[in-house]
Tab-separated table of C-alpha atoms in Angstrom:
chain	number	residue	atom	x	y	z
A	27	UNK	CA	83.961	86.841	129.438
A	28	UNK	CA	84.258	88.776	132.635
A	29	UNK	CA	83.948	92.673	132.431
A	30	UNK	CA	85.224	95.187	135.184
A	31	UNK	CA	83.574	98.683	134.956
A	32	UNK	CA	85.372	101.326	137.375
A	33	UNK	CA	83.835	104.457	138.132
A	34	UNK	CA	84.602	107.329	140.555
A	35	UNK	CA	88.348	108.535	139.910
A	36	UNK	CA	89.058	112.237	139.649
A	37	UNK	CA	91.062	115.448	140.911
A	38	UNK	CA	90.798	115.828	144.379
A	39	UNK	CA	92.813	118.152	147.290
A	40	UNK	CA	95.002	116.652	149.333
A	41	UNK	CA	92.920	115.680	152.753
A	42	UNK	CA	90.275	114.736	150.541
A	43	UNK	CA	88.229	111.628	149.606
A	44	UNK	CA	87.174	109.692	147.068
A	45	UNK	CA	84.512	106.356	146.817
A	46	UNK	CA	85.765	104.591	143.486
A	47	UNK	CA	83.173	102.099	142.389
A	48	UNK	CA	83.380	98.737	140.181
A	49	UNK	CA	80.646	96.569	138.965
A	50	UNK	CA	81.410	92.713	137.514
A	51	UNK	CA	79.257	91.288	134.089
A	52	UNK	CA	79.468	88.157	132.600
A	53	UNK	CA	80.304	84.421	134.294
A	54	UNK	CA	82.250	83.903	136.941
A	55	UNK	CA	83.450	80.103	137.715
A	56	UNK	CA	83.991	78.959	141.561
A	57	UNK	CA	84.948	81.358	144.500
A	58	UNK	CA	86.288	84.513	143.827
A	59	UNK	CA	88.368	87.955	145.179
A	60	UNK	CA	87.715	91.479	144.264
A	61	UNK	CA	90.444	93.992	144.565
A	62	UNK	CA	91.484	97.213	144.103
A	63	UNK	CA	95.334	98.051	142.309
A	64	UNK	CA	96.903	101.310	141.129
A	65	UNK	CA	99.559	102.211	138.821
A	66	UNK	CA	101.681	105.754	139.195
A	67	UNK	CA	103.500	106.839	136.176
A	68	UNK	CA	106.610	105.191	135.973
A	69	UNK	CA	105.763	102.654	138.158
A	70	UNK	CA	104.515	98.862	138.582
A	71	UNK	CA	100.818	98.127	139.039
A	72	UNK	CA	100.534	97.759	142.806
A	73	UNK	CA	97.798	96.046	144.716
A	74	UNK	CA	95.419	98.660	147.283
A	75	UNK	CA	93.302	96.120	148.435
A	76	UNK	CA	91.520	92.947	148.089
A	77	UNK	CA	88.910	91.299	149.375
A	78	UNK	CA	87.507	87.416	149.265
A	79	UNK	CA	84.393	85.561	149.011
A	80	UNK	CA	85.366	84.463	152.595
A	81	UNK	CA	85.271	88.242	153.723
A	82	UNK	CA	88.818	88.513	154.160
A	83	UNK	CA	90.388	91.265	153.081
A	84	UNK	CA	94.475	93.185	153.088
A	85	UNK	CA	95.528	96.423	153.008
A	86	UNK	CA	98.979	97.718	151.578
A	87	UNK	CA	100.580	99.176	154.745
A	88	UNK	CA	100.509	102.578	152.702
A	89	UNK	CA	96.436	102.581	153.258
A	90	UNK	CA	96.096	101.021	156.102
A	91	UNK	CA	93.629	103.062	158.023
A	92	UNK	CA	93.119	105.269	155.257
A	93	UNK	CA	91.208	103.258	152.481
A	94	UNK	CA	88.312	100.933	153.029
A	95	UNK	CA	87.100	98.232	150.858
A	96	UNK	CA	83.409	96.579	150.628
A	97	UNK	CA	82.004	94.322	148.307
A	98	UNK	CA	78.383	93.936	147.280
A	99	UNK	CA	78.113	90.165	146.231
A	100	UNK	CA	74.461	90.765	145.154
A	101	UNK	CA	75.628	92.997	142.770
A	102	UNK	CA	79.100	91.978	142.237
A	103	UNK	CA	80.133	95.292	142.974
A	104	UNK	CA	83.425	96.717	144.877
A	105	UNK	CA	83.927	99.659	146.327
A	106	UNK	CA	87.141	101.553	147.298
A	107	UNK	CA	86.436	104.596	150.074
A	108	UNK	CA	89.903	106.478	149.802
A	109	UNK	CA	90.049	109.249	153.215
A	110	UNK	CA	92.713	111.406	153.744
A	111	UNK	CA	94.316	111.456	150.186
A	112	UNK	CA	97.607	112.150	149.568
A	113	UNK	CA	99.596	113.516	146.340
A	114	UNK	CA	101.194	110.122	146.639
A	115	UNK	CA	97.663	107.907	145.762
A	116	UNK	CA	98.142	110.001	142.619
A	117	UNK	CA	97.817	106.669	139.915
A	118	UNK	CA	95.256	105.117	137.686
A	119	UNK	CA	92.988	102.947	140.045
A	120	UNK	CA	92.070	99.013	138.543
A	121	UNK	CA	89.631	96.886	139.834
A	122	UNK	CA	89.866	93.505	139.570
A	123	UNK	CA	88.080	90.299	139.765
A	124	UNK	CA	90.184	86.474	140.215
A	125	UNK	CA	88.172	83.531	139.567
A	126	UNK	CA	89.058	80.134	139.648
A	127	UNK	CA	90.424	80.779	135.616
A	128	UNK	CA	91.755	84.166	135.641
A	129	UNK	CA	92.221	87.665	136.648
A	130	UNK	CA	90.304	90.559	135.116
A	131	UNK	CA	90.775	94.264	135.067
A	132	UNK	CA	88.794	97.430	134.269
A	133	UNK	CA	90.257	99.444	132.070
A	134	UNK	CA	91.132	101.970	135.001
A	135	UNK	CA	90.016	105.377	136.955
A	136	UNK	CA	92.320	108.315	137.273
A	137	UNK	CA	92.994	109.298	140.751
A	138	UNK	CA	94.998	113.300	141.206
A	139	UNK	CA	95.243	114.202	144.783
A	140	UNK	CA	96.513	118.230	144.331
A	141	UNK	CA	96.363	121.526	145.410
């Protein structure tokens, strides 16, 4: 069984930043991504970012520029660097990790950009 640990969420000011954290345990089968996805109240789970064994990696054009993600494959580790925060990133942050026999999730980090 794969576990996601997330670490790093909290209350920020808006301008701020925020390095969100997430470290992978157990077995993992064949290539796989890392990602980052949020959820607002109210709203779907959205995807932030995601990155591939391959070293690929996409943005949604609402953190483009803004948001950076790494991956540690030594560690099996993901990071999220979040600049220039917004009231609008405002949403429980997921990691994730997609094997070749599923997707697993963290059980989430609270992100509040305010003033």
């Amino acid at each position: 069984q794969v576990q996601c640990e997330e670490s790093g969420g909290g209350l920020v000011q808006p301008g701020g930043s925020l390095r969100l954290s997430c470290v992978v345990s157990g077995t993992i089968f064949g290539n796989y991504a890392m990602g980052w996805y949020r959820q607002a109240p109210g709203e779907q789970r959205e995807l932030v970012a995601r990155t591939t064994n391959g070293g690929s990696t996409n943005y949604a054009d609402s953190v483009k520029g803004r948001f950076t993600i790494s991956r540690d494959n030594t560690k099996f580790a993901v990071y999220l660097q979040m600049n220039s925060l917004n009231p609008e990133d405002t949403a429980v942050y997921y990691c994730s990790l997609e094997d070749a026999r599923s997707i697993y999730w963290g059980q989430g980090t609270q992100v509040t950009v305010s003033s």
